Amino acid sequence: MNLVGYSSLCVFVIAILFQQLYRTKDFMIFLDMNLFPTKNTTFVAVLYIFFLAVLGEILPGRTYPGSVLEDFSRLYYKCNGFSVLLSTVALFVTFHWFGLIDGTWISRHYFDLLVSANWIALCLATYLFLSHKLFGRKNWLRNRSFLYDFILGSELNPFIWKINVKFFWLRPSMIGWCLINLSHLFLQFTQHQSISGRMVAYQLLTNLYIIDYFYNEVKMTTTWDIIAEHFGLMLIWGDIVFIPFVFSIQCRYLLDNFIPMKFWEWILVTLCAFTGIFIFRCSNSQKHQFKHHPEAKIWGKQPETIGGKLLVSGFWGIARHINYTGDLLLALSFCLPCGYETVIPYFYFLYLLLLLVHRDMRDEQRCAHKYGALWEEYCRRVPYRLVPYFY
């Protein structure tokens, strides 16, 4: 797919979504939304981020070495996100159960929190940008233009105090998504005195995905975002705004949806989810294993490589970016419980499709430049990018 085709696909998807979105009550609330954050929601959001940062420092966790970066440095990551997640969710549910907090507050202040998150992202991006321009901090690998540095980031791994901000920033993002999910669950029960089967399916799938993410947090240290993406407004906003608030659109859609799921829908959702998590987790595990233990067997055999650098065994002999395929199947399974009356709940899947197709294009260019003839040989051996015999 060339750039023109990709751009046309983006415009087409956005047009369909907007055409159906403008009819909804949430869209009218969105149009009337104040562009400036309220004191209460901003205070809660900042306190929440600070709480996770402190919890990450005080809870025990094993430290793992990261990949060697472009400047030949190596960072070390304290991977205790699983403990941080369990502690935060346990406190949230317990406090709600005993009436110490109102667990529905997040869902009832959804749009106010959305505004606060946008301003927090803007403030952090501005701080990181100015701290480089004024103080010339280390590890700044880009200096192309002010706008480029601000949006895409100049610094690969910025630190605030002892905290690696890029690695940490996914914690308020993913845990925030989980808390928004649970808050909508509490709200549905409060309003209807029951929980729909569709809501149960969505909660199980997405929250198990979040649990799996933090349980395998160490394997994220070898992903593109960590080793290659610089930390500017794009990643900051994507993590703290897009993931928790846009990924939970299905949850808002299901608040008043009590249409029973048919048996074949349960089967479809289950197959899609388990196939997706199997491909996603196994492919990432194989890549992580190859980077740290290159002699370890894959599918019972010694790994086959090209030039000792490019893995051709396991899932990586099926498609060059097979992990993206697993991620897309998982995203689709999160949307399927919403039914088929409108495309709005499928925004997460459509967004991820556009994102990963674009990232696939960027990956191809980056790898061709980095590996040269080895990459050409890999493309010959593994001709498919995402889906065998299709793309």
JSON list of N, CA, C and O in Angstrom, two decimals, residues 330-361:
[
{"chain": "A", "resi": 330, "resn": "LEU", "atom": "N", "xyz": [-7.17, -9.19, 18.40]},
{"chain": "A", "resi": 330, "resn": "LEU", "atom": "CA", "xyz": [-7.57, -8.86, 19.77]},
{"chain": "A", "resi": 330, "resn": "LEU", "atom": "C", "xyz": [-8.47, -7.63, 19.79]},
{"chain": "A", "resi": 330, "resn": "LEU", "atom": "O", "xyz": [-9.51, -7.60, 20.46]},
{"chain": "A", "resi": 331, "resn": "ALA", "atom": "N", "xyz": [-8.06, -6.60, 19.05]},
{"chain": "A", "resi": 331, "resn": "ALA", "atom": "CA", "xyz": [-8.85, -5.37, 18.99]},
{"chain": "A", "resi": 331, "resn": "ALA", "atom": "C", "xyz": [-10.25, -5.64, 18.45]},
{"chain": "A", "resi": 331, "resn": "ALA", "atom": "O", "xyz": [-11.24, -5.10, 18.95]},
{"chain": "A", "resi": 332, "resn": "LEU", "atom": "N", "xyz": [-10.35, -6.50, 17.45]},
{"chain": "A", "resi": 332, "resn": "LEU", "atom": "CA", "xyz": [-11.65, -6.84, 16.89]},
{"chain": "A", "resi": 332, "resn": "LEU", "atom": "C", "xyz": [-12.52, -7.56, 17.93]},
{"chain": "A", "resi": 332, "resn": "LEU", "atom": "O", "xyz": [-13.73, -7.31, 18.03]},
{"chain": "A", "resi": 333, "resn": "SER", "atom": "N", "xyz": [-11.90, -8.44, 18.71]},
{"chain": "A", "resi": 333, "resn": "SER", "atom": "CA", "xyz": [-12.66, -9.17, 19.73]},
{"chain": "A", "resi": 333, "resn": "SER", "atom": "C", "xyz": [-13.20, -8.24, 20.81]},
{"chain": "A", "resi": 333, "resn": "SER", "atom": "O", "xyz": [-14.25, -8.51, 21.39]},
{"chain": "A", "resi": 334, "resn": "PHE", "atom": "N", "xyz": [-12.50, -7.12, 21.08]},
{"chain": "A", "resi": 334, "resn": "PHE", "atom": "CA", "xyz": [-13.00, -6.15, 22.06]},
{"chain": "A", "resi": 334, "resn": "PHE", "atom": "C", "xyz": [-14.25, -5.44, 21.54]},
{"chain": "A", "resi": 334, "resn": "PHE", "atom": "O", "xyz": [-15.06, -4.95, 22.34]},
{"chain": "A", "resi": 335, "resn": "CYS", "atom": "N", "xyz": [-14.38, -5.33, 20.23]},
{"chain": "A", "resi": 335, "resn": "CYS", "atom": "CA", "xyz": [-15.49, -4.59, 19.62]},
{"chain": "A", "resi": 335, "resn": "CYS", "atom": "C", "xyz": [-16.70, -5.47, 19.34]},
{"chain": "A", "resi": 335, "resn": "CYS", "atom": "O", "xyz": [-17.84, -4.98, 19.35]},
{"chain": "A", "resi": 336, "resn": "LEU", "atom": "N", "xyz": [-16.49, -6.74, 19.08]},
{"chain": "A", "resi": 336, "resn": "LEU", "atom": "CA", "xyz": [-17.58, -7.63, 18.68]},
{"chain": "A", "resi": 336, "resn": "LEU", "atom": "C", "xyz": [-18.72, -7.72, 19.69]},
{"chain": "A", "resi": 336, "resn": "LEU", "atom": "O", "xyz": [-19.89, -7.87, 19.27]},
{"chain": "A", "resi": 337, "resn": "PRO", "atom": "N", "xyz": [-18.49, -7.65, 21.02]},
{"chain": "A", "resi": 337, "resn": "PRO", "atom": "CA", "xyz": [-19.63, -7.69, 21.95]},
{"chain": "A", "resi": 337, "resn": "PRO", "atom": "C", "xyz": [-20.62, -6.54, 21.75]},
{"chain": "A", "resi": 337, "resn": "PRO", "atom": "O", "xyz": [-21.76, -6.63, 22.24]},
{"chain": "A", "resi": 338, "resn": "CYS", "atom": "N", "xyz": [-20.23, -5.49, 21.05]},
{"chain": "A", "resi": 338, "resn": "CYS", "atom": "CA", "xyz": [-21.13, -4.34, 20.85]},
{"chain": "A", "resi": 338, "resn": "CYS", "atom": "C", "xyz": [-22.15, -4.59, 19.75]},
{"chain": "A", "resi": 338, "resn": "CYS", "atom": "O", "xyz": [-23.04, -3.74, 19.55]},
{"chain": "A", "resi": 339, "resn": "GLY", "atom": "N", "xyz": [-22.06, -5.69, 19.02]},
{"chain": "A", "resi": 339, "resn": "GLY", "atom": "CA", "xyz": [-23.02, -5.95, 17.96]},
{"chain": "A", "resi": 339, "resn": "GLY", "atom": "C", "xyz": [-22.65, -5.25, 16.67]},
{"chain": "A", "resi": 339, "resn": "GLY", "atom": "O", "xyz": [-21.50, -4.83, 16.48]},
{"chain": "A", "resi": 340, "resn": "TYR", "atom": "N", "xyz": [-23.66, -5.07, 15.82]},
{"chain": "A", "resi": 340, "resn": "TYR", "atom": "CA", "xyz": [-23.36, -4.63, 14.46]},
{"chain": "A", "resi": 340, "resn": "TYR", "atom": "C", "xyz": [-24.30, -3.52, 13.98]},
{"chain": "A", "resi": 340, "resn": "TYR", "atom": "O", "xyz": [-24.45, -3.30, 12.79]},
{"chain": "A", "resi": 341, "resn": "GLU", "atom": "N", "xyz": [-24.94, -2.81, 14.91]},
{"chain": "A", "resi": 341, "resn": "GLU", "atom": "CA", "xyz": [-25.88, -1.77, 14.52]},
{"chain": "A", "resi": 341, "resn": "GLU", "atom": "C", "xyz": [-25.18, -0.51, 14.03]},
{"chain": "A", "resi": 341, "resn": "GLU", "atom": "O", "xyz": [-25.74, 0.25, 13.24]},
{"chain": "A", "resi": 342, "resn": "THR", "atom": "N", "xyz": [-23.99, -0.24, 14.52]},
{"chain": "A", "resi": 342, "resn": "THR", "atom": "CA", "xyz": [-23.25, 0.96, 14.15]},
{"chain": "A", "resi": 342, "resn": "THR", "atom": "C", "xyz": [-21.75, 0.66, 14.15]},
{"chain": "A", "resi": 342, "resn": "THR", "atom": "O", "xyz": [-21.30, -0.28, 14.82]},
{"chain": "A", "resi": 343, "resn": "VAL", "atom": "N", "xyz": [-21.01, 1.46, 13.41]},
{"chain": "A", "resi": 343, "resn": "VAL", "atom": "CA", "xyz": [-19.57, 1.26, 13.31]},
{"chain": "A", "resi": 343, "resn": "VAL", "atom": "C", "xyz": [-18.82, 1.95, 14.45]},
{"chain": "A", "resi": 343, "resn": "VAL", "atom": "O", "xyz": [-17.62, 1.72, 14.65]},
{"chain": "A", "resi": 344, "resn": "ILE", "atom": "N", "xyz": [-19.51, 2.78, 15.23]},
{"chain": "A", "resi": 344, "resn": "ILE", "atom": "CA", "xyz": [-18.85, 3.58, 16.27]},
{"chain": "A", "resi": 344, "resn": "ILE", "atom": "C", "xyz": [-18.02, 2.73, 17.25]},
{"chain": "A", "resi": 344, "resn": "ILE", "atom": "O", "xyz": [-16.87, 3.05, 17.53]},
{"chain": "A", "resi": 345, "resn": "PRO", "atom": "N", "xyz": [-18.58, 1.63, 17.80]},
{"chain": "A", "resi": 345, "resn": "PRO", "atom": "CA", "xyz": [-17.76, 0.83, 18.74]},
{"chain": "A", "resi": 345, "resn": "PRO", "atom": "C", "xyz": [-16.54, 0.19, 18.09]},
{"chain": "A", "resi": 345, "resn": "PRO", "atom": "O", "xyz": [-15.65, -0.28, 18.80]},
{"chain": "A", "resi": 346, "resn": "TYR", "atom": "N", "xyz": [-16.50, 0.16, 16.77]},
{"chain": "A", "resi": 346, "resn": "TYR", "atom": "CA", "xyz": [-15.38, -0.45, 16.05]},
{"chain": "A", "resi": 346, "resn": "TYR", "atom": "C", "xyz": [-14.29, 0.57, 15.73]},
{"chain": "A", "resi": 346, "resn": "TYR", "atom": "O", "xyz": [-13.34, 0.26, 15.01]},
{"chain": "A", "resi": 347, "resn": "PHE", "atom": "N", "xyz": [-14.42, 1.76, 16.31]},
{"chain": "A", "resi": 347, "resn": "PHE", "atom": "CA", "xyz": [-13.41, 2.79, 16.07]},
{"chain": "A", "resi": 347, "resn": "PHE", "atom": "C", "xyz": [-12.03, 2.33, 16.53]},
{"chain": "A", "resi": 347, "resn": "PHE", "atom": "O", "xyz": [-11.02, 2.59, 15.86]},
{"chain": "A", "resi": 348, "resn": "TYR", "atom": "N", "xyz": [-11.97, 1.66, 17.68]},
{"chain": "A", "resi": 348, "resn": "TYR", "atom": "CA", "xyz": [-10.69, 1.17, 18.21]},
{"chain": "A", "resi": 348, "resn": "TYR", "atom": "C", "xyz": [-10.01, 0.25, 17.19]},
{"chain": "A", "resi": 348, "resn": "TYR", "atom": "O", "xyz": [-8.81, 0.40, 16.91]},
{"chain": "A", "resi": 349, "resn": "PHE", "atom": "N", "xyz": [-10.77, -0.68, 16.63]},
{"chain": "A", "resi": 349, "resn": "PHE", "atom": "CA", "xyz": [-10.20, -1.60, 15.65]},
{"chain": "A", "resi": 349, "resn": "PHE", "atom": "C", "xyz": [-9.77, -0.86, 14.39]},
{"chain": "A", "resi": 349, "resn": "PHE", "atom": "O", "xyz": [-8.67, -1.10, 13.86]},
{"chain": "A", "resi": 350, "resn": "LEU", "atom": "N", "xyz": [-10.61, 0.04, 13.90]},
{"chain": "A", "resi": 350, "resn": "LEU", "atom": "CA", "xyz": [-10.28, 0.79, 12.68]},
{"chain": "A", "resi": 350, "resn": "LEU", "atom": "C", "xyz": [-9.07, 1.68, 12.88]},
{"chain": "A", "resi": 350, "resn": "LEU", "atom": "O", "xyz": [-8.21, 1.80, 12.00]},
{"chain": "A", "resi": 351, "resn": "TYR", "atom": "N", "xyz": [-9.02, 2.33, 14.05]},
{"chain": "A", "resi": 351, "resn": "TYR", "atom": "CA", "xyz": [-7.85, 3.17, 14.36]},
{"chain": "A", "resi": 351, "resn": "TYR", "atom": "C", "xyz": [-6.58, 2.33, 14.39]},
{"chain": "A", "resi": 351, "resn": "TYR", "atom": "O", "xyz": [-5.55, 2.69, 13.80]},
{"chain": "A", "resi": 352, "resn": "LEU", "atom": "N", "xyz": [-6.65, 1.18, 15.07]},
{"chain": "A", "resi": 352, "resn": "LEU", "atom": "CA", "xyz": [-5.46, 0.34, 15.18]},
{"chain": "A", "resi": 352, "resn": "LEU", "atom": "C", "xyz": [-5.05, -0.20, 13.81]},
{"chain": "A", "resi": 352, "resn": "LEU", "atom": "O", "xyz": [-3.85, -0.33, 13.53]},
{"chain": "A", "resi": 353, "resn": "LEU", "atom": "N", "xyz": [-6.02, -0.50, 12.97]},
{"chain": "A", "resi": 353, "resn": "LEU", "atom": "CA", "xyz": [-5.71, -0.96, 11.62]},
{"chain": "A", "resi": 353, "resn": "LEU", "atom": "C", "xyz": [-4.92, 0.10, 10.86]},
{"chain": "A", "resi": 353, "resn": "LEU", "atom": "O", "xyz": [-3.88, -0.20, 10.25]},
{"chain": "A", "resi": 354, "resn": "LEU", "atom": "N", "xyz": [-5.38, 1.34, 10.90]},
{"chain": "A", "resi": 354, "resn": "LEU", "atom": "CA", "xyz": [-4.68, 2.43, 10.22]},
{"chain": "A", "resi": 354, "resn": "LEU", "atom": "C", "xyz": [-3.30, 2.66, 10.83]},
{"chain": "A", "resi": 354, "resn": "LEU", "atom": "O", "xyz": [-2.31, 2.85, 10.12]},
{"chain": "A", "resi": 355, "resn": "LEU", "atom": "N", "xyz": [-3.24, 2.63, 12.16]},
{"chain": "A", "resi": 355, "resn": "LEU", "atom": "CA", "xyz": [-1.97, 2.86, 12.85]},
{"chain": "A", "resi": 355, "resn": "LEU", "atom": "C", "xyz": [-0.94, 1.79, 12.48]},
{"chain": "A", "resi": 355, "resn": "LEU", "atom": "O", "xyz": [0.22, 2.11, 12.17]},
{"chain": "A", "resi": 356, "resn": "LEU", "atom": "N", "xyz": [-1.36, 0.52, 12.51]},
{"chain": "A", "resi": 356, "resn": "LEU", "atom": "CA", "xyz": [-0.40, -0.56, 12.29]},
{"chain": "A", "resi": 356, "resn": "LEU", "atom": "C", "xyz": [-0.02, -0.70, 10.83]},
{"chain": "A", "resi": 356, "resn": "LEU", "atom": "O", "xyz": [1.11, -1.10, 10.53]},
{"chain": "A", "resi": 357, "resn": "VAL", "atom": "N", "xyz": [-0.93, -0.38, 9.91]},
{"chain": "A", "resi": 357, "resn": "VAL", "atom": "CA", "xyz": [-0.55, -0.37, 8.50]},
{"chain": "A", "resi": 357, "resn": "VAL", "atom": "C", "xyz": [0.49, 0.72, 8.25]},
{"chain": "A", "resi": 357, "resn": "VAL", "atom": "O", "xyz": [1.48, 0.51, 7.55]},
{"chain": "A", "resi": 358, "resn": "HIS", "atom": "N", "xyz": [0.28, 1.89, 8.88]},
{"chain": "A", "resi": 358, "resn": "HIS", "atom": "CA", "xyz": [1.26, 2.97, 8.74]},
{"chain": "A", "resi": 358, "resn": "HIS", "atom": "C", "xyz": [2.58, 2.60, 9.40]},
{"chain": "A", "resi": 358, "resn": "HIS", "atom": "O", "xyz": [3.66, 2.85, 8.85]},
{"chain": "A", "resi": 359, "resn": "ARG", "atom": "N", "xyz": [2.50, 1.98, 10.57]},
{"chain": "A", "resi": 359, "resn": "ARG", "atom": "CA", "xyz": [3.72, 1.57, 11.26]},
{"chain": "A", "resi": 359, "resn": "ARG", "atom": "C", "xyz": [4.44, 0.48, 10.47]},
{"chain": "A", "resi": 359, "resn": "ARG", "atom": "O", "xyz": [5.67, 0.46, 10.43]},
{"chain": "A", "resi": 360, "resn": "ASP", "atom": "N", "xyz": [3.69, -0.40, 9.84]},
{"chain": "A", "resi": 360, "resn": "ASP", "atom": "CA", "xyz": [4.28, -1.42, 8.99]},
{"chain": "A", "resi": 360, "resn": "ASP", "atom": "C", "xyz": [5.08, -0.77, 7.86]},
{"chain": "A", "resi": 360, "resn": "ASP", "atom": "O", "xyz": [6.19, -1.20, 7.55]},
{"chain": "A", "resi": 361, "resn": "MET", "atom": "N", "xyz": [4.54, 0.29, 7.26]},
{"chain": "A", "resi": 361, "resn": "MET", "atom": "CA", "xyz": [5.24, 1.00, 6.19]},
{"chain": "A", "resi": 361, "resn": "MET", "atom": "C", "xyz": [6.53, 1.63, 6.73]},
{"chain": "A", "resi": 361, "resn": "MET", "atom": "O", "xyz": [7.58, 1.58, 6.09]}
]
